[in-house]
Amino acid sequence: MKSILEQLSHRVRGAIALIGVEGDPQIQASQDEKFGDYQSNAAMGLAKKLGRKPREVAEAIVEKLDIDDLCEKPEIAGPGFINFRLKPKFLAKALQSIPLADDLDTDRAGLLPAENAQVVAVDLSSPNLAKEMHVGHLRSTVIGDCVARVLEFQGHTVHRENHVGDWGTQFGMLVAHLRRIRPEIIDRPDTLEIADLESFYVEAKARFDADEKFKEESRETVVALQRGDATTRRIWQAFCNESLRHCHAIYDRLGVRLIDRGESFYNDLMNEVVRRLEKLRDSGESAAVRDSEGALCIFLDGFTTREGEPLPLMVRKSDGGFNYATSDLATIVHRVEVLKATRIVYVVGLAQKQHFEMLFAAARKIGWVGPEVRLEHLGFGNMLSKAGTPFKTREGGTVKLKDLLDEAVARARRVVEEVEPDEARVQRSFTPQQMDNIAETVGLAAVKYFDLSHSMTSDYRFDLDTMLAMEGNTAPYMLYAYARIRSIGRKAGVDFRALPADAPVILEHASEIALAKKILQFADAVEVVGRELKPNVLTDYLYDLAKAFSRFYDKRLGVRVIDASPEAVRFSRLRLCDSTARVLRLGLRLLGISTIEQM
RNA sequence: GCGCUCGUAGCUCAGUUGGAUAGAGCACCGGUUUCCUAAACCGGGGGUCGCAGGUUCGAAUCCCGCCGGGCGCACCA
């Protein structure tokens, strides 16, 4: 079934065409309930085009509108808004048409895949293997994973590209150090274990700074690595594998899966990139490609240096070495030519905005990317401390991502344990294993949800107290809402997978109607996230849904469910519960958050 | 100096690309439990949307100029 927004848009677009113009129906959900459920803002804009009064145009549109099956007669209000109020019967039918879920892990909650499936590359996480993952990698990993999940769910083929830093001068130092202190790994590379990558790096760096001979050795190692020296590469590979094991311990924990494609993967391609550019330069095919101060560059309009000089994208340094523009161009070539991607998303901090603007402009200027390919930089703001300062340890060092997650989980455990026993409530006692699972799920969910619930562009303050609060737009609230609904199903003794498909949905009470509308808006939220890459649209929607459910289930203003009668009504309400739970579960899944049945 | 970005309730943040009386959570004040998880729900107070202009039926949103915070401005990625 198509979303309500799509259906209304389609109808209104048709009506607009019937009055002899073309125009965007401009349908949106109404802000205030007294204006109905949806509104069209099209008439005001069209009035100018037609030289008629806005309200007249609105009336003309309404007259041509065939929409009785969806809503009550549309009302015209204000300067020319057209307000739509959906019929409960239509909502009931729409809910009923959602197929039952036989497997919650693959449930689509009635949503259809996109019609125009494409191949999408999402560049995410991308830590440097020289060190351990730190908090700076959280946002890219979590946001990228969410975006990938949503696009994949919509039916696109998604390549999750982990562009790890496994190349460059610092690896000469690390390999040289490793060869000195662990010579045995040359023969047994798979036995390498480094418990603390961070201090390993610090050791190597200290030796590098203090020992001239070692410094020289490190440089030679880089050369050997680039030359493809077998022994050097073995050690390097062993180090990278060990570092990747650390990364994947975190990815596994976060439920993030991706493809590791390090800088080294692009080595040949970077040479190819430069060869192609040299050809463009030499043939004079593109005046934008030329040498400057010994470096191979692509010159672009609109970018200047501090001194006001033209700022080019530098693709090969004057010493012949490559830089990140080289490898990023190589990623574009790989993703367009090999992966056949028509949409490429880079989930990288906002600080690099200019770099990506230049990169994209360059790729288009030299014709490597045509108009059929969409290039996007999904930039995000910084994660700050609770006080709004840069996120650092007390000593001013970087905080390891693992430590941050551990703390969140430990705090989550305390929050769950500290719940005051309430005699009126059924006591739930959890086994240690259950408790571990709850703490882990809630802790990680809190961190992810908090991150994703902010708009991408702004900085946010990492505050465990806020993200672990049971109230407000937080993971614990969402998980609790889900667990509560699941417990209703258990208590009622209903297996939703075994329901007769034709069991009617009956919407009479205001809270039932409101909940039904909210459930059916899920498709619109997912659509926006897929199009605009804004996960916070989804968190906001899920929060609204959870609130709508709480009202529906409320003692005073809601309805009875488990003990409702007659049977048909009880059934219908249980089905509303189930639909809500499925949407919550799926929505959270798209955010990369797993649910728990009890908490 | 140029560019990007942010500035919205006491605090933390939304605001669907120009729509109706600017929203939510926390905090504060008040109310709701013989009844399905009160980890909930309902109500209330609280705003010159940084400042000043402009565009138009209509601006937190778009344009111009200021103020303030953050970031970036070719051989680190």
Short mmCIF file of C-alpha atoms in Angstrom, two decimals, chain A residues 69-535:
data_model
loop_
_atom_site.label_atom_id
_atom_site.label_comp_id
_atom_site.label_asym_id
_atom_site.label_seq_id
_atom_site.Cartn_x
_atom_site.Cartn_y
_atom_site.Cartn_z
CA ASP A 69 -12.97 7.09 -0.09
CA LEU A 70 -10.09 8.64 1.85
CA CYS A 71 -11.49 11.54 3.77
CA GLU A 72 -14.39 13.77 4.64
CA LYS A 73 -15.22 16.66 2.38
CA PRO A 74 -12.12 18.85 2.28
CA GLU A 75 -12.41 22.24 3.95
CA ILE A 76 -10.93 25.47 2.74
CA ALA A 77 -9.49 27.69 5.41
CA GLY A 78 -7.39 30.78 5.89
CA PRO A 79 -5.83 32.22 2.75
CA GLY A 80 -6.52 29.01 0.80
CA PHE A 81 -5.41 25.98 2.71
CA ILE A 82 -7.24 22.78 1.84
CA ASN A 83 -7.71 20.63 4.91
CA PHE A 84 -8.26 16.89 4.83
CA ARG A 85 -9.67 14.76 7.59
CA LEU A 86 -9.18 11.05 7.04
CA LYS A 87 -12.11 8.70 7.47
CA PRO A 88 -11.68 6.12 10.23
CA LYS A 89 -12.98 3.54 7.78
CA PHE A 90 -10.13 4.30 5.41
CA LEU A 91 -7.61 4.08 8.25
CA ALA A 92 -9.05 0.76 9.36
CA LYS A 93 -8.86 -0.62 5.87
CA ALA A 94 -5.28 0.54 5.48
CA LEU A 95 -4.28 -1.07 8.76
CA GLN A 96 -6.03 -4.27 7.84
CA SER A 97 -4.14 -4.47 4.59
CA ILE A 98 -0.83 -4.73 6.42
CA PRO A 99 0.12 -8.39 6.12
CA LEU A 100 0.77 -10.29 9.31
CA ALA A 101 4.37 -10.83 10.30
CA ASP A 102 5.62 -14.37 10.26
CA ASP A 103 9.17 -13.32 11.17
CA LEU A 104 9.77 -10.18 13.22
CA ASP A 105 13.40 -9.99 12.11
CA THR A 106 12.45 -9.56 8.47
CA ASP A 107 9.12 -7.84 9.03
CA ARG A 108 8.34 -4.92 6.73
CA ALA A 109 5.25 -3.76 8.64
CA GLY A 110 3.45 -3.39 5.36
CA LEU A 111 6.00 -1.12 3.69
CA LEU A 112 6.80 -1.72 0.06
CA PRO A 113 10.28 -1.57 -1.43
CA ALA A 114 11.14 1.48 -3.53
CA GLU A 115 10.22 1.25 -7.17
CA ASN A 116 13.47 2.66 -8.45
CA ALA A 117 16.00 0.47 -6.70
CA GLN A 118 19.54 1.67 -7.18
CA VAL A 119 23.06 0.81 -6.12
CA VAL A 120 24.27 2.95 -3.26
CA ALA A 121 27.72 3.17 -1.72
CA VAL A 122 27.85 4.42 1.84
CA ASP A 123 31.26 5.48 3.11
CA LEU A 124 31.19 5.14 6.88
CA SER A 125 33.25 4.71 10.03
CA SER A 126 36.68 4.68 8.35
CA PRO A 127 39.00 4.62 11.36
CA ASN A 128 42.76 4.76 11.14
CA LEU A 129 44.26 1.36 11.86
CA ALA A 130 47.33 2.87 13.49
CA LYS A 131 45.33 3.54 16.62
CA GLU A 132 42.31 2.29 18.44
CA MET A 133 38.85 3.54 17.52
CA HIS A 134 37.92 6.58 19.54
CA VAL A 135 34.78 8.57 20.18
CA GLY A 136 35.32 10.53 16.99
CA HIS A 137 34.36 7.43 15.03
CA LEU A 138 31.04 6.93 16.76
CA ARG A 139 28.91 9.31 14.75
CA SER A 140 30.08 8.19 11.33
CA THR A 141 29.62 4.55 12.31
CA VAL A 142 26.18 4.94 13.85
CA ILE A 143 24.79 7.39 11.30
CA GLY A 144 26.27 5.50 8.37
CA ASP A 145 24.87 2.23 9.63
CA CYS A 146 21.41 3.74 10.04
CA VAL A 147 21.43 5.27 6.58
CA ALA A 148 22.63 1.98 5.09
CA ARG A 149 19.92 0.06 6.92
CA VAL A 150 17.18 2.39 5.70
CA LEU A 151 18.36 2.34 2.10
CA GLU A 152 18.77 -1.41 2.18
CA PHE A 153 15.31 -1.78 3.64
CA GLN A 154 13.95 0.32 0.81
CA GLY A 155 15.29 -2.25 -1.58
CA HIS A 156 18.48 -0.59 -2.74
CA THR A 157 21.71 -2.50 -3.06
CA VAL A 158 23.95 -0.95 -0.45
CA HIS A 159 27.73 -1.22 -0.24
CA ARG A 160 28.92 -0.28 3.21
CA GLU A 161 32.44 0.90 2.56
CA ASN A 162 34.80 1.10 5.50
CA HIS A 163 37.60 3.21 4.10
CA VAL A 164 40.12 2.42 6.83
CA GLY A 165 43.48 4.14 7.05
CA ASP A 166 46.00 1.34 6.63
CA TRP A 167 48.65 3.15 4.62
CA GLY A 168 51.02 6.05 4.98
CA THR A 169 54.21 7.01 6.76
CA GLN A 170 53.08 6.08 10.24
CA PHE A 171 52.80 2.45 9.19
CA GLY A 172 56.52 2.42 8.47
CA MET A 173 57.10 3.35 12.06
CA LEU A 174 54.63 0.79 13.37
CA VAL A 175 55.95 -2.05 11.25
CA ALA A 176 59.55 -1.22 12.14
CA HIS A 177 58.65 -1.21 15.81
CA LEU A 178 56.72 -4.44 15.53
CA ARG A 179 59.61 -6.14 13.74
CA ARG A 180 61.94 -5.17 16.56
CA ILE A 181 59.85 -6.25 19.51
CA ARG A 182 58.00 -9.19 17.95
CA PRO A 183 60.30 -10.69 15.33
CA GLU A 184 58.53 -14.04 15.62
CA ILE A 185 55.44 -12.78 13.84
CA ILE A 186 57.30 -12.82 10.52
CA ASP A 187 56.88 -16.58 10.59
CA ARG A 188 53.62 -16.69 12.48
CA PRO A 189 51.69 -13.58 11.50
CA ASP A 190 48.40 -15.03 12.68
CA THR A 191 49.64 -15.25 16.27
CA LEU A 192 49.95 -11.52 16.65
CA GLU A 193 48.02 -10.02 19.51
CA ILE A 194 48.28 -6.47 20.68
CA ALA A 195 46.10 -5.85 23.69
CA ASP A 196 46.44 -2.09 23.63
CA LEU A 197 46.96 -0.55 20.22
CA GLU A 198 47.05 2.90 21.65
CA SER A 199 50.05 2.33 23.86
CA PHE A 200 51.73 0.37 21.10
CA TYR A 201 51.44 3.46 18.94
CA VAL A 202 52.73 5.66 21.72
CA GLU A 203 55.75 3.38 22.22
CA ALA A 204 56.56 3.39 18.54
CA LYS A 205 56.19 7.14 18.33
CA ALA A 206 58.42 7.68 21.35
CA ARG A 207 61.12 5.55 19.83
CA PHE A 208 60.69 7.32 16.52
CA ASP A 209 61.18 10.71 18.14
CA ALA A 210 64.10 9.67 20.32
CA ASP A 211 66.08 7.40 18.06
CA GLU A 212 67.49 8.76 14.78
CA LYS A 213 68.45 5.31 13.62
CA PHE A 214 64.93 4.04 14.18
CA LYS A 215 63.56 7.02 12.37
CA GLU A 216 65.65 6.13 9.34
CA GLU A 217 64.59 2.50 9.66
CA SER A 218 60.96 3.60 9.68
CA ARG A 219 61.41 5.56 6.48
CA GLU A 220 63.07 2.61 4.81
CA THR A 221 60.20 0.44 5.94
CA VAL A 222 57.70 2.72 4.25
CA VAL A 223 59.66 2.44 1.04
CA ALA A 224 59.87 -1.33 1.40
CA LEU A 225 56.14 -1.46 1.99
CA GLN A 226 55.39 0.55 -1.10
CA ARG A 227 57.81 -1.54 -3.12
CA GLY A 228 55.89 -4.62 -2.05
CA ASP A 229 58.66 -6.27 -0.07
CA ALA A 230 57.22 -9.60 1.04
CA THR A 231 58.45 -9.66 4.63
CA THR A 232 57.51 -6.07 5.31
CA ARG A 233 54.08 -6.65 3.88
CA ARG A 234 53.60 -9.73 6.03
CA ILE A 235 54.26 -7.75 9.16
CA TRP A 236 52.13 -4.87 7.96
CA GLN A 237 49.31 -7.24 7.12
CA ALA A 238 49.54 -8.87 10.53
CA PHE A 239 49.32 -5.49 12.18
CA CYS A 240 46.35 -4.41 10.08
CA ASN A 241 44.54 -7.68 10.78
CA GLU A 242 45.07 -7.26 14.49
CA SER A 243 43.85 -3.68 14.39
CA LEU A 244 40.82 -4.71 12.36
CA ARG A 245 40.03 -7.35 14.96
CA HIS A 246 39.79 -4.56 17.50
CA CYS A 247 37.51 -2.62 15.20
CA HIS A 248 35.26 -5.55 14.48
CA ALA A 249 34.89 -6.34 18.14
CA ILE A 250 33.22 -2.95 18.35
CA TYR A 251 31.30 -3.32 15.09
CA ASP A 252 29.95 -6.68 16.24
CA ARG A 253 28.91 -5.20 19.51
CA LEU A 254 27.17 -2.34 17.75
CA GLY A 255 25.59 -4.68 15.23
CA VAL A 256 27.33 -2.90 12.39
CA ARG A 257 28.51 -4.88 9.42
CA LEU A 258 30.59 -3.40 6.66
CA ILE A 259 33.25 -4.11 4.09
CA ASP A 260 36.81 -3.15 4.97
CA ARG A 261 38.48 -1.49 2.05
CA GLY A 262 41.60 0.25 3.22
CA GLU A 263 43.70 2.86 1.55
CA SER A 264 45.95 0.07 0.36
CA PHE A 265 43.09 -1.40 -1.63
CA TYR A 266 43.09 1.72 -3.76
CA ASN A 267 46.83 1.78 -4.43
CA ASP A 268 46.63 0.64 -8.01
CA LEU A 269 43.59 2.72 -8.61
CA MET A 270 45.31 5.84 -7.31
CA ASN A 271 48.08 5.31 -9.84
CA GLU A 272 45.40 4.89 -12.46
CA VAL A 273 43.69 8.09 -11.32
CA VAL A 274 46.92 10.00 -11.71
CA ARG A 275 47.63 8.45 -15.10
CA ARG A 276 44.22 9.50 -16.35
CA LEU A 277 44.69 13.00 -15.03
CA GLU A 278 48.10 13.31 -16.63
CA LYS A 279 46.54 12.31 -19.89
CA LEU A 280 43.88 15.00 -19.48
CA ARG A 281 46.58 17.49 -18.64
CA ASP A 282 48.85 16.57 -21.52
CA SER A 283 46.17 16.31 -24.15
CA GLY A 284 44.84 19.69 -23.12
CA GLU A 285 41.43 18.08 -22.95
CA SER A 286 40.70 19.74 -19.66
CA ALA A 287 42.26 23.09 -18.86
CA ALA A 288 41.32 22.54 -15.25
CA VAL A 289 43.91 19.81 -14.87
CA ARG A 290 47.41 21.22 -14.63
CA ASP A 291 50.54 21.33 -12.52
CA SER A 292 51.00 23.97 -9.89
CA GLU A 293 54.10 24.39 -7.80
CA GLY A 294 55.11 20.90 -8.79
CA ALA A 295 51.83 19.32 -7.74
CA LEU A 296 49.20 17.82 -10.04
CA CYS A 297 45.97 19.71 -9.51
CA ILE A 298 42.41 20.16 -10.66
CA PHE A 299 41.38 23.80 -10.64
CA LEU A 300 37.80 24.67 -9.79
CA ASP A 301 35.79 27.82 -9.76
CA GLY A 302 34.78 29.35 -6.49
CA PHE A 303 37.51 28.07 -4.21
CA THR A 304 40.27 30.32 -2.98
CA THR A 305 43.10 30.12 -0.49
CA ARG A 306 43.66 32.36 2.46
CA GLU A 307 45.57 34.73 0.19
CA GLY A 308 42.78 34.85 -2.33
CA GLU A 309 44.60 32.69 -4.85
CA PRO A 310 42.71 29.93 -6.65
CA LEU A 311 42.55 26.80 -4.50
CA PRO A 312 42.79 23.62 -6.54
CA LEU A 313 42.12 20.05 -5.56
CA MET A 314 45.60 18.61 -5.25
CA VAL A 315 45.79 15.06 -6.48
CA ARG A 316 49.52 14.44 -6.38
CA LYS A 317 51.89 16.24 -4.10
CA SER A 318 55.04 17.88 -5.42
CA ASP A 319 57.07 15.03 -3.93
CA GLY A 320 55.09 12.57 -6.02
CA GLY A 321 53.08 11.24 -3.09
CA PHE A 322 49.36 10.86 -2.89
CA ASN A 323 47.00 12.48 -0.44
CA TYR A 324 43.37 12.09 0.58
CA ALA A 325 42.08 13.75 -2.57
CA THR A 326 43.83 11.04 -4.56
CA SER A 327 42.29 8.23 -2.61
CA ASP A 328 38.87 9.85 -2.47
CA LEU A 329 38.91 10.24 -6.24
CA ALA A 330 39.90 6.59 -6.41
CA THR A 331 36.91 5.67 -4.25
CA ILE A 332 34.64 7.50 -6.66
CA VAL A 333 36.12 5.69 -9.64
CA HIS A 334 35.78 2.35 -7.88
CA ARG A 335 32.25 2.96 -6.73
CA VAL A 336 31.02 4.28 -10.05
CA GLU A 337 32.89 1.96 -12.40
CA VAL A 338 33.19 -1.26 -10.42
CA LEU A 339 30.32 -1.17 -7.95
CA LYS A 340 28.10 0.65 -10.47
CA ALA A 341 26.76 2.92 -7.79
CA THR A 342 24.43 5.72 -8.78
CA ARG A 343 24.39 7.24 -5.36
CA ILE A 344 27.44 7.70 -3.15
CA VAL A 345 27.13 8.92 0.41
CA TYR A 346 30.14 9.99 2.48
CA VAL A 347 29.34 10.01 6.18
CA VAL A 348 32.13 12.26 7.36
CA GLY A 349 32.32 15.17 9.81
CA LEU A 350 31.26 18.62 8.70
CA ALA A 351 34.82 19.88 9.06
CA GLN A 352 35.54 18.27 5.71
CA LYS A 353 32.67 19.89 3.89
CA GLN A 354 34.86 21.99 1.67
CA HIS A 355 36.98 19.01 0.75
CA PHE A 356 33.95 17.10 -0.46
CA GLU A 357 32.54 20.07 -2.33
CA MET A 358 35.82 20.28 -4.18
CA LEU A 359 36.06 16.55 -4.67
CA PHE A 360 32.57 16.34 -6.14
CA ALA A 361 33.06 19.42 -8.28
CA ALA A 362 36.33 18.00 -9.60
CA ALA A 363 34.85 14.59 -10.38
CA ARG A 364 32.09 16.21 -12.38
CA LYS A 365 34.31 18.76 -14.05
CA ILE A 366 36.58 16.12 -15.53
CA GLY A 367 33.57 14.06 -16.50
CA TRP A 368 34.18 11.03 -14.31
CA VAL A 369 30.78 11.37 -12.72
CA GLY A 370 27.75 12.09 -14.84
CA PRO A 371 24.44 13.62 -13.83
CA GLU A 372 22.96 10.16 -13.28
CA VAL A 373 25.15 9.71 -10.20
CA ARG A 374 24.29 11.45 -6.98
CA LEU A 375 27.21 12.42 -4.75
CA GLU A 376 26.41 13.37 -1.19
CA HIS A 377 28.42 14.39 1.80
CA LEU A 378 26.39 13.54 4.87
CA GLY A 379 28.27 15.84 7.23
CA PHE A 380 27.68 15.85 10.94
CA GLY A 381 28.64 18.06 13.85
CA ASN A 382 30.95 17.27 16.72
CA MET A 383 30.17 15.27 19.78
CA LEU A 384 30.97 17.49 22.74
CA SER A 385 31.32 16.82 26.43
CA LYS A 386 28.39 17.44 28.75
CA ALA A 387 29.88 20.86 29.45
CA GLY A 388 30.02 21.71 25.77
CA THR A 389 33.79 21.42 25.50
CA PRO A 390 35.71 19.10 23.15
CA PHE A 391 35.28 15.47 24.16
CA LYS A 392 38.50 14.50 25.92
CA THR A 393 39.72 12.59 28.94
CA ARG A 394 40.67 14.48 32.06
CA GLU A 395 44.26 14.40 30.85
CA GLY A 396 43.26 15.82 27.51
CA GLY A 397 43.64 12.57 25.58
CA THR A 398 41.17 10.98 23.22
CA VAL A 399 38.52 8.72 24.71
CA LYS A 400 38.47 5.18 23.39
CA LEU A 401 35.16 4.20 21.86
CA LYS A 402 35.20 0.94 23.76
CA ASP A 403 35.51 2.77 27.08
CA LEU A 404 32.64 5.04 26.18
CA LEU A 405 30.40 2.09 25.34
CA ASP A 406 31.41 0.25 28.50
CA GLU A 407 30.49 3.22 30.60
CA ALA A 408 27.14 3.62 28.89
CA VAL A 409 26.33 -0.04 29.51
CA ALA A 410 27.44 0.14 33.15
CA ARG A 411 25.27 3.20 33.68
CA ALA A 412 22.35 1.55 31.93
CA ARG A 413 22.64 -1.40 34.29
CA ARG A 414 22.49 0.90 37.28
CA VAL A 415 19.44 2.66 35.90
CA VAL A 416 17.60 -0.61 35.34
CA GLU A 417 18.62 -2.01 38.72
CA GLU A 418 17.73 1.10 40.62
CA VAL A 419 14.11 1.07 39.61
CA GLU A 420 12.18 1.34 42.81
CA PRO A 421 10.17 -1.73 43.62
CA ASP A 422 6.52 -0.99 43.38
CA GLU A 423 4.15 -3.29 45.16
CA ALA A 424 1.40 -2.60 42.70
CA ARG A 425 3.57 -3.80 39.87
CA VAL A 426 4.24 -7.33 38.96
CA GLN A 427 7.72 -8.08 40.20
CA ARG A 428 10.04 -9.11 37.47
CA SER A 429 13.21 -10.76 38.49
CA PHE A 430 15.87 -11.20 35.89
CA THR A 431 18.59 -13.79 35.72
CA PRO A 432 22.15 -12.43 35.53
CA GLN A 433 22.21 -13.28 31.84
CA GLN A 434 18.96 -11.42 31.24
CA MET A 435 20.31 -8.49 33.19
CA ASP A 436 23.50 -8.45 31.11
CA ASN A 437 21.46 -8.49 27.95
CA ILE A 438 19.17 -5.71 29.12
CA ALA A 439 22.06 -3.51 30.24
CA GLU A 440 23.96 -4.05 27.01
CA THR A 441 20.90 -3.40 24.84
CA VAL A 442 19.76 -0.33 26.76
CA GLY A 443 23.25 1.14 27.05
CA LEU A 444 24.13 0.85 23.38
CA ALA A 445 20.64 1.87 22.35
CA ALA A 446 20.90 4.99 24.49
CA VAL A 447 24.14 6.08 22.84
CA LYS A 448 22.92 5.40 19.33
CA TYR A 449 19.46 6.83 19.78
CA PHE A 450 20.77 10.02 21.35
CA ASP A 451 23.18 10.50 18.48
CA LEU A 452 20.60 9.80 15.80
CA SER A 453 17.89 11.91 17.41
CA HIS A 454 19.85 15.12 16.87
CA SER A 455 19.89 16.91 13.57
CA MET A 456 23.00 15.95 11.68
CA THR A 457 24.45 19.40 11.23
CA SER A 458 24.60 20.56 14.80
CA ASP A 459 27.06 19.64 17.53
CA TYR A 460 25.59 17.84 20.49
CA ARG A 461 26.54 17.29 24.08
CA PHE A 462 27.13 13.73 25.15
CA ASP A 463 25.17 13.44 28.36
CA LEU A 464 24.59 9.98 29.80
CA ASP A 465 22.03 11.24 32.32
CA THR A 466 19.82 12.62 29.58
CA MET A 467 20.19 9.73 27.17
CA LEU A 468 19.47 7.16 29.87
CA ALA A 469 16.44 8.96 31.22
CA MET A 470 13.21 7.00 31.21
CA GLU A 471 11.28 10.09 30.21
CA GLY A 472 11.43 12.00 26.99
CA ASN A 473 12.73 11.14 23.56
CA THR A 474 15.23 8.52 24.69
CA ALA A 475 16.09 4.91 23.98
CA PRO A 476 14.93 3.66 27.41
CA TYR A 477 11.51 5.21 26.85
CA MET A 478 11.26 3.63 23.42
CA LEU A 479 12.46 0.23 24.59
CA TYR A 480 10.12 0.35 27.52
CA ALA A 481 7.21 1.25 25.29
CA TYR A 482 8.02 -1.75 23.13
CA ALA A 483 8.46 -4.13 26.06
CA ARG A 484 5.19 -2.97 27.57
CA ILE A 485 3.28 -3.73 24.40
CA ARG A 486 4.90 -7.12 24.08
CA SER A 487 3.82 -7.93 27.58
CA ILE A 488 0.26 -7.10 26.63
CA GLY A 489 0.41 -9.68 23.88
CA ARG A 490 1.75 -12.28 26.30
CA LYS A 491 -0.84 -11.48 28.90
CA ALA A 492 -3.68 -11.60 26.42
CA GLY A 493 -2.45 -14.92 25.15
CA VAL A 494 -2.76 -13.98 21.52
CA ASP A 495 -0.50 -15.16 18.77
CA PHE A 496 -0.66 -12.44 16.15
CA ARG A 497 0.88 -14.58 13.49
CA ALA A 498 -2.10 -16.89 13.79
CA LEU A 499 -4.76 -14.21 13.47
CA PRO A 500 -7.36 -14.55 10.76
CA ALA A 501 -6.35 -12.02 8.12
CA ASP A 502 -9.88 -10.74 7.75
CA ALA A 503 -10.36 -9.86 11.41
CA PRO A 504 -11.69 -6.32 11.22
CA VAL A 505 -9.98 -3.27 12.63
CA ILE A 506 -12.54 -1.12 14.40
CA LEU A 507 -11.65 2.52 15.03
CA GLU A 508 -14.06 4.46 17.20
CA HIS A 509 -12.34 5.99 20.19
CA ALA A 510 -10.30 9.14 19.53
CA SER A 511 -7.18 7.50 20.88
CA GLU A 512 -7.63 4.56 18.53
CA ILE A 513 -8.00 6.82 15.53
CA ALA A 514 -5.00 8.91 16.55
CA LEU A 515 -2.87 5.80 17.01
CA ALA A 516 -3.97 4.37 13.68
CA LYS A 517 -2.99 7.56 11.86
CA LYS A 518 0.38 7.54 13.50
CA ILE A 519 1.07 3.93 12.62
CA LEU A 520 0.23 4.63 8.99
CA GLN A 521 2.65 7.56 8.85
CA PHE A 522 5.61 5.27 9.29
CA ALA A 523 6.08 4.94 5.55
CA ASP A 524 6.41 8.71 5.18
CA ALA A 525 9.06 8.92 7.87
CA VAL A 526 11.13 6.16 6.29
CA GLU A 527 10.78 7.79 2.91
CA VAL A 528 12.13 11.09 4.21
CA VAL A 529 15.09 9.41 5.89
CA GLY A 530 15.96 7.57 2.67
CA ARG A 531 15.70 10.70 0.59
CA GLU A 532 17.18 13.31 2.88
CA LEU A 533 19.36 11.12 5.10
CA LYS A 534 17.95 12.53 8.31
CA PRO A 535 17.72 9.81 10.96
#
